[in-house]
mmCIF file of C-alpha atoms and ligand atoms in Angstrom:
data_model
loop_
_atom_site.group_PDB
_atom_site.id
_atom_site.type_symbol
_atom_site.label_atom_id
_atom_site.label_comp_id
_atom_site.label_asym_id
_atom_site.label_seq_id
_atom_site.Cartn_x
_atom_site.Cartn_y
_atom_site.Cartn_z
ATOM 1 C CA MET A 27 7.694 30.039 1.458
ATOM 2 C CA SER A 28 4.288 28.668 2.266
ATOM 3 C CA ALA A 29 3.847 25.568 5.418
ATOM 4 C CA THR A 30 3.762 22.845 2.553
ATOM 5 C CA GLN A 31 6.572 24.029 0.578
ATOM 6 C CA GLY A 32 8.855 23.880 3.102
ATOM 7 C CA LEU A 33 7.215 20.757 3.868
ATOM 8 C CA ARG A 34 8.638 19.773 0.608
ATOM 9 C CA HIS A 35 11.999 21.248 0.926
ATOM 10 C CA HIS A 36 11.988 19.536 3.712
ATOM 11 C CA LEU A 37 10.504 15.800 2.378
ATOM 12 C CA ASP A 38 13.568 16.269 -0.012
ATOM 13 C CA PHE A 39 15.655 16.822 1.633
ATOM 14 C CA ALA A 40 15.076 13.449 4.167
ATOM 15 C CA THR A 41 14.466 10.927 0.759
ATOM 16 C CA THR A 42 18.077 12.090 -0.629
ATOM 17 C CA LEU A 43 19.519 12.401 2.748
ATOM 18 C CA ALA A 44 17.897 8.589 3.546
ATOM 19 C CA TYR A 45 18.717 7.518 -0.380
ATOM 20 C CA GLU A 46 22.623 8.796 -0.275
ATOM 21 C CA ALA A 47 23.531 6.926 3.520
ATOM 22 C CA GLY A 48 21.587 3.679 2.251
ATOM 23 C CA ARG A 49 23.393 3.467 -0.396
ATOM 24 C CA MET A 50 26.385 3.762 1.544
ATOM 25 C CA THR A 51 25.418 1.131 3.646
ATOM 26 C CA LEU A 52 25.087 -1.087 0.667
ATOM 27 C CA GLY A 53 29.478 -1.577 -0.179
ATOM 28 C CA TYR A 54 28.876 -3.496 3.783
ATOM 29 C CA PHE A 55 26.003 -6.277 2.940
ATOM 30 C CA ARG A 56 26.551 -9.753 2.471
ATOM 31 C CA ASN A 57 30.729 -7.975 2.615
ATOM 32 C CA GLY A 58 30.938 -9.556 6.013
ATOM 33 C CA VAL A 59 31.073 -6.786 8.428
ATOM 34 C CA ARG A 60 31.504 -7.720 12.023
ATOM 35 C CA THR A 61 28.866 -7.138 14.202
ATOM 36 C CA GLU A 62 29.445 -5.629 17.611
ATOM 37 C CA THR A 63 27.429 -6.234 20.363
ATOM 38 C CA LYS A 64 25.579 -2.991 22.112
ATOM 39 C CA GLU A 65 25.680 -2.793 26.070
ATOM 40 C CA ASP A 66 20.877 -3.751 25.248
ATOM 41 C CA GLU A 67 22.715 -6.514 23.128
ATOM 42 C CA SER A 68 21.213 -5.870 19.687
ATOM 43 C CA PRO A 69 24.061 -6.040 17.155
ATOM 44 C CA VAL A 70 25.641 -2.761 15.077
ATOM 45 C CA THR A 71 28.562 -2.655 12.838
ATOM 46 C CA VAL A 72 30.780 0.334 11.579
ATOM 47 C CA ALA A 73 27.974 0.822 8.439
ATOM 48 C CA ASP A 74 25.725 1.760 11.112
ATOM 49 C CA ARG A 75 27.496 4.548 12.878
ATOM 50 C CA GLU A 76 28.842 5.713 9.169
ATOM 51 C CA ALA A 77 25.543 6.282 8.226
ATOM 52 C CA GLU A 78 24.575 8.032 10.665
ATOM 53 C CA ARG A 79 27.571 10.052 10.981
ATOM 54 C CA MET A 80 27.119 11.417 7.144
ATOM 55 C CA ILE A 81 23.546 12.427 8.137
ATOM 56 C CA ARG A 82 24.639 14.287 11.232
ATOM 57 C CA ALA A 83 26.598 15.880 9.538
ATOM 58 C CA ARG A 84 24.381 16.727 6.863
ATOM 59 C CA ILE A 85 21.795 17.878 8.811
ATOM 60 C CA SER A 86 24.237 20.435 11.052
ATOM 61 C CA GLU A 87 24.999 21.748 7.710
ATOM 62 C CA ARG A 88 22.173 22.368 6.239
ATOM 63 C CA TYR A 89 20.395 23.445 9.280
ATOM 64 C CA PRO A 90 22.001 24.376 12.156
ATOM 65 C CA SER A 91 19.675 25.343 14.408
ATOM 66 C CA HIS A 92 17.998 22.106 14.271
ATOM 67 C CA ALA A 93 17.614 19.235 16.586
ATOM 68 C CA ILE A 94 19.582 16.105 16.093
ATOM 69 C CA LEU A 95 17.995 12.265 17.838
ATOM 70 C CA GLY A 96 20.231 9.487 15.807
ATOM 71 C CA GLU A 97 20.334 6.080 17.907
ATOM 72 C CA GLU A 98 23.610 5.442 17.941
ATOM 73 C CA TYR A 99 24.366 8.955 18.912
ATOM 74 C CA GLY A 100 22.000 10.849 20.807
ATOM 75 C CA PRO A 101 20.346 13.405 21.546
ATOM 76 C CA GLU A 102 21.611 16.751 19.479
ATOM 77 C CA ALA A 103 19.177 19.934 21.006
ATOM 78 C CA GLY A 104 18.729 22.639 18.795
ATOM 79 C CA ALA A 105 17.048 26.386 18.694
ATOM 80 C CA GLY A 106 13.373 26.230 17.844
ATOM 81 C CA SER A 107 10.776 23.966 17.615
ATOM 82 C CA TYR A 108 12.172 21.246 14.608
ATOM 83 C CA ARG A 109 13.494 17.596 15.862
ATOM 84 C CA TRP A 110 15.315 15.126 13.038
ATOM 85 C CA ILE A 111 15.421 11.763 13.746
ATOM 86 C CA VAL A 112 17.379 9.055 12.765
ATOM 87 C CA ASP A 113 17.983 5.421 12.042
ATOM 88 C CA PRO A 114 20.582 4.148 10.346
ATOM 89 C CA ILE A 115 20.446 1.255 10.180
ATOM 90 C CA ASP A 116 16.671 0.160 11.071
ATOM 91 C CA GLY A 117 16.854 -4.136 10.529
ATOM 92 C CA THR A 118 20.646 -4.073 11.633
ATOM 93 C CA LEU A 119 19.878 -8.388 12.729
ATOM 94 C CA ALA A 120 18.498 -8.090 8.609
ATOM 95 C CA PHE A 121 21.691 -6.412 7.653
ATOM 96 C CA VAL A 122 24.402 -8.917 8.851
ATOM 97 C CA ARG A 123 22.460 -11.861 8.306
ATOM 98 C CA GLY A 124 22.260 -10.676 4.559
ATOM 99 C CA VAL A 125 18.465 -9.818 5.107
ATOM 100 C CA PRO A 126 16.644 -7.228 2.383
ATOM 101 C CA LEU A 127 14.829 -6.015 4.853
ATOM 102 C CA TYR A 128 16.914 -3.360 6.600
ATOM 103 C CA ALA A 129 16.213 0.660 6.433
ATOM 104 C CA VAL A 130 17.092 3.984 6.874
ATOM 105 C CA LEU A 131 14.732 5.863 8.845
ATOM 106 C CA ILE A 132 14.549 10.170 8.556
ATOM 107 C CA ALA A 133 11.618 11.727 10.021
ATOM 108 C CA LEU A 134 11.730 15.391 11.121
ATOM 109 C CA GLU A 135 9.412 16.405 14.095
ATOM 110 C CA ILE A 136 7.367 20.132 14.103
ATOM 111 C CA GLU A 137 6.749 21.389 17.472
ATOM 112 C CA GLY A 138 6.197 17.864 18.636
ATOM 113 C CA VAL A 139 4.394 16.499 15.868
ATOM 114 C CA CYS A 140 6.335 14.097 12.578
ATOM 115 C CA GLU A 141 5.284 16.054 10.186
ATOM 116 C CA VAL A 142 8.022 14.865 6.992
ATOM 117 C CA GLY A 143 9.305 10.764 6.614
ATOM 118 C CA ALA A 144 10.858 8.762 4.936
ATOM 119 C CA ALA A 145 11.973 5.334 5.084
ATOM 120 C CA TYR A 146 14.208 3.925 2.010
ATOM 121 C CA PHE A 147 15.424 -0.089 2.252
ATOM 122 C CA PRO A 148 18.525 -0.383 -0.133
ATOM 123 C CA ALA A 149 18.578 -3.977 -0.688
ATOM 124 C CA LEU A 150 15.078 -3.266 -2.354
ATOM 125 C CA ASP A 151 15.841 -0.362 -4.017
ATOM 126 C CA GLU A 152 12.241 1.301 -2.421
ATOM 127 C CA MET A 153 12.087 4.194 -0.597
ATOM 128 C CA VAL A 154 9.098 4.779 1.201
ATOM 129 C CA HIS A 155 8.024 8.264 2.304
ATOM 130 C CA ALA A 156 5.380 11.061 3.568
ATOM 131 C CA ALA A 157 4.431 14.451 4.205
ATOM 132 C CA THR A 158 1.382 16.383 5.509
ATOM 133 C CA GLY A 159 -0.715 16.886 3.528
ATOM 134 C CA GLU A 160 1.720 15.496 1.088
ATOM 135 C CA GLY A 161 0.418 12.154 0.661
ATOM 136 C CA CYS A 162 2.056 8.585 0.761
ATOM 137 C CA TYR A 163 4.147 7.638 -2.035
ATOM 138 C CA CYS A 164 6.450 4.065 -2.180
ATOM 139 C CA ASN A 165 8.752 5.015 -5.425
ATOM 140 C CA GLY A 166 7.371 7.939 -6.980
ATOM 141 C CA ARG A 167 4.064 5.922 -6.824
ATOM 142 C CA ARG A 168 0.573 6.835 -4.870
ATOM 143 C CA ALA A 169 0.299 4.671 -1.661
ATOM 144 C CA ARG A 170 -2.596 3.463 0.442
ATOM 145 C CA VAL A 171 -3.005 1.446 2.957
ATOM 146 C CA SER A 172 -5.144 -2.493 2.248
ATOM 147 C CA GLN A 173 -8.423 -2.126 1.620
ATOM 148 C CA VAL A 174 -9.816 -5.350 3.729
ATOM 149 C CA GLN A 175 -12.758 -5.307 6.041
ATOM 150 C CA SER A 176 -11.943 -8.287 8.248
ATOM 151 C CA LEU A 177 -8.883 -9.064 10.304
ATOM 152 C CA SER A 178 -9.724 -12.975 8.954
ATOM 153 C CA GLU A 179 -8.054 -11.670 5.759
ATOM 154 C CA GLY A 180 -5.717 -9.533 6.400
ATOM 155 C CA ILE A 181 -1.985 -10.416 6.887
ATOM 156 C CA VAL A 182 -0.429 -10.003 10.288
ATOM 157 C CA ALA A 183 3.733 -8.991 10.201
ATOM 158 C CA PHE A 184 6.235 -8.831 13.444
ATOM 159 C CA THR A 185 9.871 -9.041 14.044
ATOM 160 C CA ASP A 186 11.023 -11.521 15.824
ATOM 161 C CA ALA A 187 8.503 -14.314 17.539
ATOM 162 C CA LYS A 188 10.198 -14.263 20.972
ATOM 163 C CA GLY A 189 9.791 -10.344 21.462
ATOM 164 C CA PHE A 190 5.940 -10.537 22.801
ATOM 165 C CA GLU A 191 6.958 -13.282 25.639
ATOM 166 C CA ALA A 192 10.202 -11.251 26.756
ATOM 167 C CA TYR A 193 7.836 -8.321 27.202
ATOM 168 C CA GLY A 194 5.389 -10.060 28.530
ATOM 169 C CA ARG A 195 2.480 -9.564 25.294
ATOM 170 C CA GLU A 196 2.164 -12.689 24.329
ATOM 171 C CA PRO A 197 -2.058 -13.534 25.774
ATOM 172 C CA GLU A 198 -2.260 -10.012 23.218
ATOM 173 C CA TRP A 199 -0.037 -11.426 20.098
ATOM 174 C CA ASP A 200 -2.107 -15.127 20.744
ATOM 175 C CA ARG A 201 -5.377 -13.282 20.462
ATOM 176 C CA LEU A 202 -3.954 -11.055 17.151
ATOM 177 C CA ARG A 203 -2.105 -13.879 14.939
ATOM 178 C CA ARG A 204 -5.536 -16.083 15.952
ATOM 179 C CA ALA A 205 -7.763 -13.853 14.155
ATOM 180 C CA ALA A 206 -5.810 -13.497 11.523
ATOM 181 C CA ARG A 207 -5.241 -15.309 8.283
ATOM 182 C CA TYR A 208 -1.888 -14.809 7.698
ATOM 183 C CA ALA A 209 1.548 -14.475 10.500
ATOM 184 C CA ARG A 210 4.612 -13.108 8.370
ATOM 185 C CA GLY A 211 7.914 -12.884 10.314
ATOM 186 C CA TRP A 212 11.562 -10.673 9.536
ATOM 187 C CA SER A 213 9.591 -7.142 9.365
ATOM 188 C CA ASP A 214 11.085 -4.858 11.140
ATOM 189 C CA ALA A 215 9.985 -0.890 9.618
ATOM 190 C CA TYR A 216 9.457 -3.286 6.589
ATOM 191 C CA GLY A 217 6.017 -4.676 8.277
ATOM 192 C CA HIS A 218 5.141 -0.933 8.862
ATOM 193 C CA ALA A 219 5.942 -0.004 4.579
ATOM 194 C CA LEU A 220 3.519 -3.095 3.886
ATOM 195 C CA VAL A 221 1.097 -1.831 5.650
ATOM 196 C CA ALA A 222 2.043 1.928 4.357
ATOM 197 C CA THR A 223 2.279 -0.073 0.590
ATOM 198 C CA GLY A 224 -1.486 -1.754 1.236
ATOM 199 C CA ARG A 225 0.675 -5.356 0.855
ATOM 200 C CA ALA A 226 -0.048 -6.413 4.513
ATOM 201 C CA GLU A 227 -3.135 -5.206 6.951
ATOM 202 C CA VAL A 228 -1.606 -5.005 10.925
ATOM 203 C CA MET A 229 2.469 -4.982 11.936
ATOM 204 C CA LEU A 230 2.276 -4.909 15.789
ATOM 205 C CA ASP A 231 5.723 -4.666 17.883
ATOM 206 C CA PRO A 232 6.031 -4.696 21.663
ATOM 207 C CA ALA A 233 9.673 -2.945 21.901
ATOM 208 C CA MET A 234 9.841 0.408 19.890
ATOM 209 C CA ASN A 235 11.954 3.448 20.765
ATOM 210 C CA PRO A 236 11.301 6.439 18.774
ATOM 211 C CA TRP A 237 13.577 6.427 15.831
ATOM 212 C CA ASP A 238 12.713 2.794 15.199
ATOM 213 C CA CYS A 239 9.072 4.130 14.352
ATOM 214 C CA ALA A 240 9.058 8.240 13.716
ATOM 215 C CA PRO A 241 8.678 8.399 9.950
ATOM 216 C CA PHE A 242 5.663 6.052 9.843
ATOM 217 C CA ALA A 243 4.004 8.032 11.614
ATOM 218 C CA PRO A 244 2.972 10.988 8.674
ATOM 219 C CA ILE A 245 3.827 8.248 6.373
ATOM 220 C CA LEU A 246 1.002 5.715 8.107
ATOM 221 C CA ARG A 247 -1.194 8.942 7.898
ATOM 222 C CA GLU A 248 -1.372 9.748 4.550
ATOM 223 C CA ALA A 249 -1.399 6.212 3.589
ATOM 224 C CA GLY A 250 -4.842 6.077 5.239
ATOM 225 C CA GLY A 251 -3.324 4.248 7.963
ATOM 226 C CA TYR A 252 -2.541 4.415 12.112
ATOM 227 C CA LEU A 253 1.004 4.179 13.196
ATOM 228 C CA GLY A 254 0.955 4.556 17.424
ATOM 229 C CA ASP A 255 0.467 2.649 20.838
ATOM 230 C CA TRP A 256 -1.276 0.257 21.263
ATOM 231 C CA SER A 257 -4.378 1.125 22.943
ATOM 232 C CA GLY A 258 -4.700 3.243 20.133
ATOM 233 C CA ARG A 259 -3.286 6.788 20.966
ATOM 234 C CA GLU A 260 -0.796 8.061 18.134
ATOM 235 C CA THR A 261 2.219 8.534 19.474
ATOM 236 C CA ILE A 262 6.038 7.470 18.252
ATOM 237 C CA TYR A 263 6.817 7.577 22.532
ATOM 238 C CA GLY A 264 4.227 4.610 23.501
ATOM 239 C CA GLY A 265 7.607 2.338 23.686
ATOM 240 C CA GLU A 266 5.768 0.143 21.151
ATOM 241 C CA ALA A 267 3.778 -0.137 17.971
ATOM 242 C CA LEU A 268 1.106 -0.393 15.560
ATOM 243 C CA SER A 269 0.155 0.498 12.025
ATOM 244 C CA THR A 270 -2.769 -1.125 10.423
ATOM 245 C CA SER A 271 -5.699 0.663 8.275
ATOM 246 C CA ARG A 272 -8.348 2.840 10.179
ATOM 247 C CA VAL A 273 -11.311 0.007 8.660
ATOM 248 C CA LEU A 274 -8.784 -2.470 10.724
ATOM 249 C CA LEU A 275 -8.005 -0.539 13.641
ATOM 250 C CA PRO A 276 -11.112 -1.025 16.329
ATOM 251 C CA GLU A 277 -10.885 -5.073 15.452
ATOM 252 C CA VAL A 278 -7.512 -4.656 16.745
ATOM 253 C CA LEU A 279 -7.340 -2.922 18.899
ATOM 254 C CA ASP A 280 -9.889 -5.110 20.684
ATOM 255 C CA LEU A 281 -7.840 -8.040 20.872
ATOM 256 C CA VAL A 282 -4.398 -6.572 21.973
ATOM 257 C CA ARG A 283 -5.285 -3.441 24.049
ATOM 258 C CA ARG A 284 -4.256 -5.265 27.513
ATOM 259 C CA GLU A 285 -6.511 -6.535 29.704
HETATM 260 C C1 IPD B 12 15.152 -3.258 15.983
HETATM 261 C C2 IPD B 12 14.027 -2.464 15.217
HETATM 262 C C3 IPD B 12 12.689 -3.593 15.619
HETATM 263 C C4 IPD B 12 12.405 -3.656 17.353
HETATM 264 C C5 IPD B 12 13.430 -3.081 17.831
HETATM 265 C C6 IPD B 12 14.601 -2.465 17.619
HETATM 266 P P1 IPD B 12 17.106 -1.738 15.281
HETATM 267 O O1 IPD B 12 16.028 -1.618 15.973
HETATM 268 O O2 IPD B 12 12.981 -1.786 15.057
HETATM 269 O O3 IPD B 12 11.694 -3.584 15.356
HETATM 270 O O4 IPD B 12 11.580 -3.916 17.496
HETATM 271 O O5 IPD B 12 12.878 -3.157 19.375
HETATM 272 O O6 IPD B 12 15.425 -2.057 18.866
HETATM 273 O O7 IPD B 12 18.321 -2.387 16.836
HETATM 274 O O8 IPD B 12 17.525 -3.415 14.254
HETATM 275 O O9 IPD B 12 17.717 -0.749 14.759
HETATM 276 CA CA1 CA B 13 15.099 0.320 15.071
HETATM 277 CA CA1 CA B 14 19.418 0.809 14.249
#
């Protein structure tokens, strides 16, 4: 099997799994699910845990030698250079509030590079996916970043306005939102999906774990955009995230780089 065919198989597996886990979460959505609070003060529910258990079981069954990193159950070692990175529900606050913008995120990292990504938004029935060399698709249609040439015409998405202050990044956020035409919230993973599909120009988040953004590395790359930290490094390990088009990247980096 060629490397490309291999990635296609992994992509099919990731999208099917994200879809099935996502449909399962819908059974709990707007259904009075009980919210617990984790040590880091973030919300979690039985749906997060059940979805991650299902995803991990299916990965282990199909690829017993692959490593797994998931938000709720942590790292599990593997035997080679393949690692699945999983966030069973990204946007748990949206999920428990009945806001339909939450996602199931599944990515495959090979030798440290995210090559396959699936982001499924169950309540919207929207699937965004990509694999290296295969293009980025949203519900079967080719997706690309926006062609807007200046941030002054663009939409900036973010998750939580208070988060910028909490992480000491208010000056950068302030400069960016003032330069943009609009700044819209509630975004979580959906913000990166909006950028990859050309519906927003920038998504900025001051707090990111690798599982919050892993699928968006190949998704943005294949859509002609950038996903990385706020200083221009294309990484999911920077503790912060920025996605945008290649055209707007220099303008955005000038505004959000630390002084
Ligand atoms: C959160 C989202 C959010 C980010 C937080 C994450 P969760 O994930 O990805 O956009 O700002 O840092 O914790 O808890 O909803 O999976
Ligand atoms: Ca998350
Ligand atoms: Ca989560």
